[in-house]
Coordinates of C-alpha atoms in Angstrom, one line a residue:
M29 CA 12.3 17.7 30.3
T30 CA 8.6 18.0 31.2
F31 CA 6.6 15.1 29.9
S32 CA 2.9 14.5 30.4
A33 CA 2.0 10.8 29.9
P34 CA -1.5 10.0 28.5
A35 CA -4.2 8.4 30.5
P36 CA -4.5 4.6 30.4
L37 CA -6.3 3.7 27.2
T38 CA -9.0 1.5 28.8
S39 CA -9.9 4.3 31.2
L40 CA -11.2 6.5 28.4
P41 CA -14.9 6.5 27.6
E42 CA -13.9 7.1 24.0
W43 CA -12.2 3.7 24.0
Q44 CA -15.3 1.9 25.3
D45 CA -17.3 3.6 22.6
F46 CA -14.8 2.5 20.0
C47 CA -14.9 -1.1 21.1
Q48 CA -18.7 -1.2 21.0
A49 CA -18.6 0.3 17.5
C50 CA -16.1 -2.4 16.4
H51 CA -18.4 -5.2 17.5
T52 CA -21.4 -3.8 15.8
A53 CA -19.7 -2.8 12.5
Q54 CA -19.6 -5.2 9.6
P55 CA -18.2 -5.3 6.1
D56 CA -20.8 -4.4 3.4
E57 CA -20.4 -6.5 0.3
S58 CA -22.8 -4.2 -1.6
S59 CA -20.6 -1.1 -1.3
T60 CA -16.9 0.0 -1.5
R61 CA -14.8 2.1 0.7
I62 CA -11.8 3.2 -1.3
L63 CA -9.5 6.1 -0.3
T64 CA -6.6 7.7 -2.1
A65 CA -3.3 9.2 -1.0
A66 CA -0.2 10.2 -2.9
G67 CA -1.4 8.2 -5.9
L68 CA -2.1 5.0 -4.0
H69 CA -5.6 3.5 -3.6
A70 CA -6.5 1.8 -0.3
D71 CA -9.6 -0.4 -0.4
F72 CA -11.0 -0.9 3.1
S73 CA -14.2 -2.7 1.8
G74 CA -13.0 -5.9 3.4
Q75 CA -12.9 -4.4 6.9
R76 CA -15.7 -3.8 9.4
Y77 CA -17.1 -0.4 9.0
S78 CA -20.0 1.8 10.0
S79 CA -20.6 5.5 10.5
A80 CA -20.7 4.9 14.2
W81 CA -17.3 3.3 14.0
S82 CA -15.9 6.2 12.0
E83 CA -17.2 8.7 14.5
A84 CA -15.9 6.7 17.4
S85 CA -12.5 6.4 15.8
I86 CA -12.2 10.2 15.4
R87 CA -13.3 10.8 19.0
L88 CA -10.7 8.4 20.3
L89 CA -8.0 10.1 18.2
E90 CA -9.0 13.5 19.6
A91 CA -9.0 12.2 23.1
R92 CA -5.4 11.0 22.5
G93 CA -4.3 14.5 21.3
F94 CA -3.7 13.3 17.8
S95 CA -3.3 16.7 16.0
A96 CA -0.8 18.0 18.5
Q97 CA 1.2 14.8 18.5
R98 CA 1.2 14.6 14.7
D99 CA 2.5 18.2 14.5
A100 CA 5.3 17.3 16.9
L101 CA 6.3 14.4 14.7
L102 CA 6.3 16.4 11.5
H103 CA 8.0 19.5 13.0
G104 CA 10.8 18.0 15.1
G105 CA 9.1 17.9 18.6
V106 CA 10.1 15.3 21.2
C107 CA 8.2 12.2 20.1
N108 CA 10.6 9.7 21.8
P109 CA 10.3 10.6 25.4
T110 CA 12.2 7.6 26.8
E111 CA 15.3 8.8 24.9
Q112 CA 14.4 12.5 25.0
R113 CA 14.7 13.2 21.3
A114 CA 12.7 13.9 18.2
A115 CA 11.8 11.3 15.6
W116 CA 12.1 13.7 12.6
H117 CA 12.7 11.3 9.7
T118 CA 10.1 13.3 7.7
A119 CA 12.6 16.2 7.6
L120 CA 14.9 14.1 5.4
R121 CA 12.3 14.1 2.6
S122 CA 10.4 17.4 3.3
P123 CA 10.8 20.1 0.6
S124 CA 10.1 22.8 3.1
A125 CA 11.5 22.0 6.5
P126 CA 14.7 23.8 7.6
K127 CA 17.3 21.4 6.4
S128 CA 20.5 23.0 5.3
A129 CA 22.6 20.2 6.8
I130 CA 20.4 17.6 5.2
T131 CA 20.8 19.2 1.8
V132 CA 24.5 19.4 2.2
E133 CA 24.8 15.8 3.2
R134 CA 22.6 14.6 0.3
E135 CA 24.6 16.6 -2.2
R136 CA 27.8 15.1 -0.8
M137 CA 26.3 11.6 -1.3
N138 CA 25.2 12.4 -4.8
A139 CA 28.6 13.9 -5.7
F140 CA 30.3 10.7 -4.5
V141 CA 28.0 8.6 -6.7
R142 CA 28.5 10.9 -9.7
D143 CA 32.3 10.7 -9.3
A144 CA 32.2 6.9 -9.0
D145 CA 29.9 6.6 -12.0
A146 CA 32.0 8.9 -14.2
A147 CA 35.1 6.8 -13.4
R148 CA 33.2 3.5 -13.7
R149 CA 34.7 2.7 -10.3
W150 CA 33.5 0.3 -7.7
R151 CA 32.2 -2.6 -9.8
H152 CA 31.4 -4.4 -6.6
I153 CA 29.5 -3.0 -3.6
V154 CA 29.3 -4.8 -0.2
H155 CA 26.7 -3.1 2.0
I156 CA 27.3 -3.9 5.7
G157 CA 24.6 -3.0 8.1
I158 CA 21.8 -4.7 10.1
G159 CA 18.1 -4.0 10.8
G160 CA 17.2 -0.5 9.7
S161 CA 20.6 0.0 8.1
D162 CA 20.0 -3.0 5.9
W163 CA 16.4 -3.9 5.0
G164 CA 15.4 -0.6 3.4
V165 CA 18.4 -0.7 1.1
R166 CA 17.8 -4.3 0.2
L167 CA 14.2 -3.5 -0.6
S168 CA 15.0 -0.5 -2.9
V169 CA 17.8 -2.3 -4.7
S170 CA 15.8 -5.4 -5.3
A171 CA 12.7 -3.4 -6.4
F172 CA 14.5 -1.4 -9.0
G173 CA 17.5 -3.4 -9.9
Y174 CA 16.1 -6.9 -10.0
N175 CA 16.9 -7.5 -13.6
K176 CA 19.8 -5.1 -14.4
L177 CA 22.7 -3.9 -12.3
W178 CA 26.1 -2.9 -13.7
R179 CA 27.5 -3.1 -10.2
T180 CA 27.4 -6.3 -8.2
V181 CA 25.8 -5.6 -4.9
R182 CA 26.1 -7.9 -1.9
F183 CA 24.5 -7.4 1.5
V184 CA 26.0 -8.6 4.8
A185 CA 24.0 -8.3 8.0
N186 CA 24.3 -11.5 9.9
I187 CA 27.3 -12.1 12.2
D188 CA 27.4 -15.7 10.9
G189 CA 30.8 -15.8 9.1
H190 CA 29.1 -17.7 6.2
A191 CA 27.3 -14.5 5.3
M192 CA 30.5 -12.5 4.9
E193 CA 32.3 -15.4 3.2
G194 CA 29.5 -15.7 0.7
A195 CA 29.4 -12.0 0.0
L196 CA 33.0 -11.8 -0.8
A197 CA 33.0 -14.8 -3.1
D198 CA 34.2 -14.0 -6.7
L199 CA 34.6 -10.3 -6.0
N200 CA 37.6 -8.3 -7.2
P201 CA 39.1 -6.6 -4.1
H202 CA 40.7 -3.9 -6.2
D203 CA 37.3 -2.7 -7.4
T204 CA 35.2 -3.3 -4.2
L205 CA 33.7 -0.7 -2.0
F206 CA 32.4 -1.5 1.5
V207 CA 29.5 0.7 2.6
V208 CA 29.3 0.5 6.4
A209 CA 26.0 1.7 7.9
S210 CA 25.7 2.0 11.6
K211 CA 24.1 4.9 13.5
S212 CA 26.2 4.4 16.6
F213 CA 29.2 2.9 14.8
T214 CA 29.3 0.4 17.7
T215 CA 27.0 -2.3 16.3
V216 CA 28.9 -5.6 16.9
E217 CA 27.7 -7.4 13.8
T218 CA 28.5 -4.5 11.5
L219 CA 31.9 -3.8 12.9
E220 CA 33.0 -7.4 13.0
N221 CA 31.9 -7.9 9.4
A222 CA 33.6 -4.6 8.4
A223 CA 36.9 -5.8 10.0
R224 CA 36.8 -9.0 7.9
G225 CA 36.4 -6.8 4.8
R226 CA 39.4 -4.8 5.8
E227 CA 41.5 -8.0 6.3
W228 CA 40.3 -9.3 3.0
L229 CA 41.5 -6.2 1.2
A230 CA 44.8 -6.2 3.0
A231 CA 45.4 -9.9 2.1
A232 CA 44.8 -9.0 -1.6
G233 CA 47.8 -6.6 -1.4
I234 CA 45.8 -3.3 -1.3
K235 CA 48.1 -0.8 0.2
D236 CA 45.4 1.5 1.7
P237 CA 42.2 -0.5 2.4
S238 CA 40.6 2.5 4.1
Q239 CA 40.0 4.0 0.7
H240 CA 37.7 1.2 -0.1
F241 CA 35.3 2.1 2.7
A242 CA 32.4 4.6 3.0
A243 CA 30.4 5.0 6.2
I244 CA 27.0 6.3 7.2
T245 CA 26.7 7.1 10.9
A246 CA 25.7 9.6 13.6
R247 CA 29.2 9.3 15.1
P248 CA 31.6 10.4 12.3
D249 CA 34.4 10.6 14.8
A250 CA 34.0 6.9 15.6
A251 CA 34.0 6.0 11.9
Q252 CA 37.1 8.1 11.4
R253 CA 38.9 6.4 14.3
W254 CA 38.0 3.1 12.8
G255 CA 39.7 4.1 9.6
V256 CA 37.2 5.5 7.2
P257 CA 38.4 8.6 5.4
E258 CA 36.6 11.7 6.5
G259 CA 35.5 12.6 3.0
Q260 CA 33.8 9.2 2.7
I261 CA 31.8 9.5 5.9
F262 CA 28.1 10.6 5.6
R263 CA 26.2 11.8 8.5
L264 CA 23.1 10.6 10.3
W265 CA 21.4 12.5 13.1
D266 CA 20.3 11.3 16.5
W267 CA 16.7 12.2 15.6
V268 CA 16.6 9.6 12.8
G269 CA 15.7 6.2 14.2
G270 CA 17.5 3.3 12.6
R271 CA 14.4 1.8 11.1
F272 CA 13.6 5.1 9.4
S273 CA 17.1 5.7 8.1
L274 CA 16.4 4.6 4.5
W275 CA 15.6 8.3 3.8
S276 CA 19.2 9.3 4.8
A277 CA 22.6 8.7 3.3
V278 CA 22.1 5.0 4.3
S279 CA 20.7 4.9 0.7
L280 CA 24.2 5.5 -0.7
T281 CA 24.2 1.8 -1.8
T282 CA 20.8 2.3 -3.5
A283 CA 22.2 5.3 -5.4
L284 CA 25.3 3.4 -6.5
A285 CA 23.2 0.4 -7.5
V286 CA 20.1 1.9 -9.2
S287 CA 20.9 5.6 -9.3
S288 CA 20.4 8.8 -7.3
D289 CA 17.2 9.4 -9.2
V290 CA 15.6 6.4 -7.6
V291 CA 16.5 7.7 -4.2
A292 CA 15.1 11.2 -5.1
G293 CA 11.9 9.6 -6.4
M294 CA 11.4 7.7 -3.2
L295 CA 11.9 10.8 -1.1
T296 CA 9.4 12.7 -3.2
G297 CA 6.7 10.0 -2.9
A298 CA 7.3 9.8 0.9
A299 CA 6.9 13.6 1.2
A300 CA 3.6 13.4 -0.7
M301 CA 2.3 10.9 1.8
D302 CA 3.6 13.1 4.6
T303 CA 1.5 15.9 3.2
H304 CA -1.6 13.7 3.0
F305 CA -1.1 12.5 6.5
S306 CA -0.8 16.1 7.7
E307 CA -3.7 17.6 5.8
A308 CA -6.3 15.0 4.9
P309 CA -9.4 14.9 7.1
L310 CA -9.2 12.0 9.5
A311 CA -12.1 10.1 7.9
Q312 CA -10.3 10.2 4.5
N313 CA -6.7 10.0 5.9
V314 CA -5.3 6.7 4.7
P315 CA -2.6 6.1 7.3
V316 CA -5.1 7.0 10.1
Q317 CA -7.7 4.7 8.7
M318 CA -5.2 1.8 8.4
A319 CA -4.1 2.4 12.0
M320 CA -7.7 2.4 13.4
V321 CA -8.5 -0.7 11.4
G322 CA -5.4 -2.4 12.7
I323 CA -6.3 -1.4 16.3
M324 CA -9.8 -2.9 15.8
N325 CA -8.4 -6.1 14.5
R326 CA -5.7 -6.5 17.1
S327 CA -7.1 -5.0 20.3
V328 CA -10.8 -5.6 20.0
L329 CA -11.3 -8.6 17.6
G330 CA -8.2 -10.4 19.0
F331 CA -6.3 -11.2 15.8
G332 CA -2.7 -11.9 16.8
S333 CA -0.9 -11.2 13.6
L334 CA -1.0 -9.2 10.3
N335 CA -0.1 -10.8 7.0
I336 CA 1.5 -8.8 4.3
A337 CA 0.9 -10.1 0.8
P338 CA 2.6 -8.1 -1.9
Y339 CA 1.5 -9.4 -5.3
D340 CA 4.8 -8.2 -6.9
F341 CA 7.9 -10.3 -7.2
R342 CA 10.1 -7.2 -6.8
L343 CA 8.7 -6.5 -3.4
G344 CA 10.0 -9.7 -1.8
N345 CA 11.9 -7.6 0.7
L346 CA 8.9 -5.5 1.7
V347 CA 7.8 -8.1 4.2
P348 CA 10.9 -8.1 6.4
Y349 CA 11.2 -4.3 6.1
L350 CA 7.6 -3.8 7.4
Q351 CA 8.2 -6.6 9.9
Q352 CA 11.0 -4.6 11.5
L353 CA 9.2 -1.3 11.2
D354 CA 6.1 -2.5 12.9
M355 CA 7.3 -5.1 15.4
E356 CA 10.3 -3.1 16.7
S357 CA 8.0 -0.1 17.0
L358 CA 4.9 -1.6 18.5
G359 CA 6.3 -4.7 20.3
K360 CA 5.7 -3.0 23.7
S361 CA 3.6 -4.0 26.7
V362 CA 3.8 -0.9 29.0
D363 CA 2.4 2.5 28.3
L364 CA 4.2 5.8 28.6
N365 CA 3.4 5.9 32.3
G366 CA 5.3 2.6 32.7
D367 CA 2.0 0.8 33.5
P368 CA 1.0 -2.5 31.8
I369 CA -1.2 -2.1 28.8
T370 CA -4.3 -4.3 29.3
V371 CA -5.2 -4.7 25.6
P372 CA -3.2 -6.5 23.0
T373 CA -0.8 -4.3 21.0
G374 CA 1.6 -4.8 18.1
P375 CA 0.7 -7.8 16.0
A376 CA 3.2 -10.3 14.6
V377 CA 3.8 -9.2 11.1
W378 CA 4.7 -11.9 8.5
G379 CA 4.1 -12.9 4.9
M380 CA 5.7 -13.4 1.5
P381 CA 4.9 -12.4 -2.1
G382 CA 1.9 -13.8 -3.9
T383 CA 1.4 -16.1 -5.6
D384 CA 4.1 -18.1 -3.8
A385 CA 2.2 -17.4 -0.5
Q386 CA -0.9 -19.0 -1.9
H387 CA 1.0 -22.3 -2.0
T388 CA 2.6 -21.9 1.4
F389 CA 0.2 -20.5 4.1
F390 CA -3.0 -19.3 2.5
Q391 CA -4.7 -22.5 3.5
W392 CA -4.2 -21.3 7.1
L393 CA -5.5 -17.9 6.3
H394 CA -8.7 -19.3 4.8
Q395 CA -9.7 -22.2 7.0
S396 CA -7.7 -22.2 10.3
S397 CA -9.5 -21.5 13.5
E398 CA -7.8 -18.2 13.9
G399 CA -6.6 -16.6 10.6
A400 CA -5.2 -13.2 10.2
P401 CA -6.0 -9.8 8.6
V402 CA -4.2 -9.4 5.3
D403 CA -2.8 -6.4 3.5
F404 CA -2.9 -7.2 -0.2
I405 CA -0.5 -5.0 -2.2
V406 CA -0.5 -5.0 -6.0
C407 CA 0.5 -2.8 -8.9
Q408 CA -2.2 -2.1 -11.5
H409 CA 0.3 -2.0 -14.3
A410 CA 3.4 -4.2 -14.8
D411 CA 6.7 -3.4 -16.3
H412 CA 7.4 -6.6 -18.1
K413 CA 6.4 -7.8 -21.6
W414 CA 3.9 -10.6 -20.7
P415 CA 0.5 -9.1 -20.1
S416 CA -1.1 -12.5 -19.5
H417 CA 1.1 -13.0 -16.5
H418 CA 0.0 -9.8 -15.0
D419 CA -3.7 -10.5 -15.7
T420 CA -3.3 -13.8 -13.9
L421 CA -1.5 -12.2 -11.0
L422 CA -4.3 -9.6 -10.6
A423 CA -7.0 -12.2 -10.8
H424 CA -5.4 -14.3 -8.1
C425 CA -5.0 -11.3 -5.8
L426 CA -8.7 -10.3 -6.2
A427 CA -9.9 -13.9 -5.9
Q428 CA -8.0 -14.6 -2.7
R429 CA -9.3 -11.5 -0.9
E430 CA -12.8 -12.1 -2.1
A431 CA -12.7 -15.7 -0.8
M432 CA -11.5 -14.3 2.6
L433 CA -14.3 -11.8 2.7
R434 CA -17.2 -13.7 1.4
G435 CA -16.3 -17.3 2.4
K436 CA -18.2 -20.3 1.4
S437 CA -21.2 -21.6 3.4
Y438 CA -22.0 -25.3 4.0
E439 CA -25.0 -25.0 1.6
Q440 CA -22.8 -23.6 -1.1
A441 CA -20.2 -26.3 -0.6
L442 CA -22.8 -29.0 -0.6
A443 CA -24.3 -27.8 -3.9
E444 CA -20.8 -27.8 -5.3
C445 CA -20.2 -31.4 -4.3
Q446 CA -23.6 -32.4 -5.7
R447 CA -22.8 -30.8 -9.0
E448 CA -19.7 -32.9 -9.2
G449 CA -21.9 -36.1 -9.1
L450 CA -20.8 -37.3 -5.7
S451 CA -23.1 -39.6 -3.7
E452 CA -25.3 -37.8 -1.3
E453 CA -23.5 -39.3 1.7
R454 CA -20.1 -38.3 0.5
A455 CA -21.3 -34.9 -0.7
R456 CA -22.6 -34.1 2.8
W457 CA -19.4 -35.3 4.4
L458 CA -17.0 -33.6 2.0
A459 CA -18.9 -30.3 2.1
H460 CA -17.8 -29.7 5.7
H461 CA -14.2 -29.7 4.5
R462 CA -14.9 -27.1 1.9
V463 CA -16.5 -24.5 4.1
H464 CA -14.8 -21.1 4.3
Q465 CA -15.8 -19.1 7.3
G466 CA -15.4 -15.7 5.5
G467 CA -15.5 -12.3 7.1
R468 CA -11.8 -12.4 7.4
P469 CA -10.5 -8.8 7.3
N470 CA -8.3 -7.5 4.5
T471 CA -7.2 -4.3 2.9
L472 CA -6.2 -3.9 -0.7
I473 CA -3.5 -1.3 -1.5
V474 CA -3.1 -0.6 -5.3
L475 CA -0.1 1.2 -6.7
P476 CA -0.5 2.5 -10.3
R477 CA 2.9 0.8 -11.0
L478 CA 6.0 0.2 -9.0
T479 CA 8.0 3.4 -9.2
P480 CA 10.4 5.1 -6.8
Y481 CA 7.6 7.6 -6.0
S482 CA 5.0 4.9 -5.3
L483 CA 7.3 2.8 -3.2
G484 CA 8.3 5.9 -1.2
A485 CA 4.6 6.7 -0.6
L486 CA 3.9 3.1 0.4
L487 CA 6.6 3.0 3.0
A488 CA 5.6 6.4 4.5
L489 CA 2.0 5.2 4.6
Y490 CA 3.1 2.3 7.0
E491 CA 5.3 4.6 9.0
H492 CA 2.4 7.0 9.8
K493 CA 0.0 4.1 10.4
I494 CA 2.4 2.7 13.1
F495 CA 2.9 6.2 14.6
T496 CA -0.9 6.6 15.0
Q497 CA -1.3 3.1 16.5
G498 CA 1.4 3.9 19.1
L499 CA -0.3 7.1 19.9
V500 CA -3.7 5.4 20.5
W501 CA -2.2 2.6 22.5
G502 CA -0.2 5.1 24.6
I503 CA 3.3 3.6 23.8
N504 CA 6.5 4.9 22.4
P505 CA 7.0 3.5 18.9
F506 CA 10.5 5.0 18.6
D507 CA 12.6 3.1 21.2
Q508 CA 13.6 -0.6 21.3
W509 CA 14.8 -1.5 24.8
G510 CA 14.0 -5.2 24.3
V511 CA 16.7 -5.3 21.6
E512 CA 19.2 -3.4 23.8
Y513 CA 18.9 -5.9 26.7
G514 CA 19.9 -8.8 24.5
K515 CA 23.0 -6.9 23.3
V516 CA 24.1 -6.3 26.8
L517 CA 23.8 -10.0 27.7
A518 CA 25.6 -11.0 24.5
A519 CA 28.6 -8.9 25.3
G520 CA 29.1 -10.7 28.6
I521 CA 28.5 -14.1 27.2
L522 CA 31.0 -13.5 24.4
Q523 CA 33.7 -12.7 26.9
E524 CA 33.0 -15.9 28.8
I525 CA 33.1 -18.0 25.5
Q526 CA 36.3 -16.4 24.2
H527 CA 38.1 -16.1 27.5
P528 CA 36.9 -18.8 29.8
T529 CA 38.1 -18.6 33.4
G530 CA 36.2 -21.5 34.9
V531 CA 34.2 -19.1 37.0
I532 CA 30.5 -19.8 36.5
A533 CA 28.6 -16.5 36.0
E534 CA 25.1 -15.9 37.2
H535 CA 23.1 -17.4 34.3
D536 CA 20.3 -19.9 34.4
A537 CA 21.5 -23.6 34.4
S538 CA 21.0 -24.1 30.7
T539 CA 22.9 -21.0 29.7
N540 CA 25.7 -21.9 32.0
Y541 CA 25.9 -25.4 30.5
W542 CA 26.2 -24.1 26.9
V543 CA 28.5 -21.2 27.7
N544 CA 30.9 -23.7 29.2
R545 CA 30.3 -26.1 26.3
F546 CA 30.9 -23.4 23.7
A547 CA 34.0 -22.0 25.5
R548 CA 36.8 -21.8 23.0
P549 CA 39.2 -24.4 24.3
L550 CA 36.5 -27.0 24.9
R551 CA 34.9 -26.3 21.5
S552 CA 38.3 -26.8 19.9
A553 CA 38.7 -30.1 21.7
D554 CA 35.3 -31.3 20.5

């Protein structure tokens, strides 16, 4: 394969112009900058901006060949050069891409769900997967089934046996389906947990435990050898990365839990965001603007992390979903030439839903020496029956972002203390503790309400943001070699723990100590 790596980012004059524009741009409290895409509103008024910044951003994207690379992403070109494959997850939701195999597989999944629903079968679902085979399904089930599920749904990802033990508690083996999601069907955690499920079924006297399994994988032959019936194996493709697999039959559990209509709605919303990303001018393109703001905050202004603050209880699993999507994609320190990148890339992504977050770490966001940019996410309309609750939620969201943007000066804090009747000496002292620096970047994303369509659009928005950032930084957002290295080391250490020979392997001294300490006979003796 012929591959032409991009020039080092810092060698580009367009990068130098972009950096200069970032330093001179400022938020403008007197105006708004609100863009729309697929029914979502993105308010960038809390970010630095100027016309010079906008023009420099577009020139930098053009220097990086953005249009051609975007076309490759959306039309099945090789976007993952280190693994020599496409990253064509958008085809899974496109209404127009050639996708006969995709359509067939989706219809097979929907037929499986229809048959199960008609028979009122599988009262209990245990979804076994990890990473991209887990977080997206957790998110969609919790978002749309948080208050009503006729099926009990449990998730098992962690290899810790307590996770599997807890998931199986109080379930009826005779009416339990295990959905095993693994692209390679070699994932250690997933297969170990699936094996425990098979043993649990057999111990309950079920004659053919295999009938209680469905699998989603790019290796149907491996799933069949493991024992999953051929008719209950649903296909992934090599060009679908694990953290983008929500759009595939990995959503079988979602369909069983909250309906195939939810899955279809999410696909439609994501496809609408794909169209926006493909067609909107760069200055009005929401994923592109989010990407360039993120690059400014991380690589130029030096913020080390990005906080995700969804002001919706149902989006509790959005943070770990985006954490994996972003950090597994952009946690790279070499460019496509294999050379070190000399600017900071990939921020740490973290957070939790508001208003819980306000009572956990917002103090740090407001008054720490560093702080972090924040993506506030909120729904304009709620779906519960207590409007005063939603009014309060909206007020808190707007207030927190305004405080981060505007801050509070010493003079304002002093006047506040004086109004409280404090002595002049105490007022002057206490005012220092009430100062908010302000100018802390934030973006507000408003969904009309939480629907499958709006959630699908939101997730695709972040996907395209991350793709654009990888393009500008010159890194491959579709591989994860850091994860693979640890898997290789773990396989060897596992053998040493389970089958100790007394031979010391080539580890560091601490690892050697604990491998020998944890070795099965010694652990039993302890």
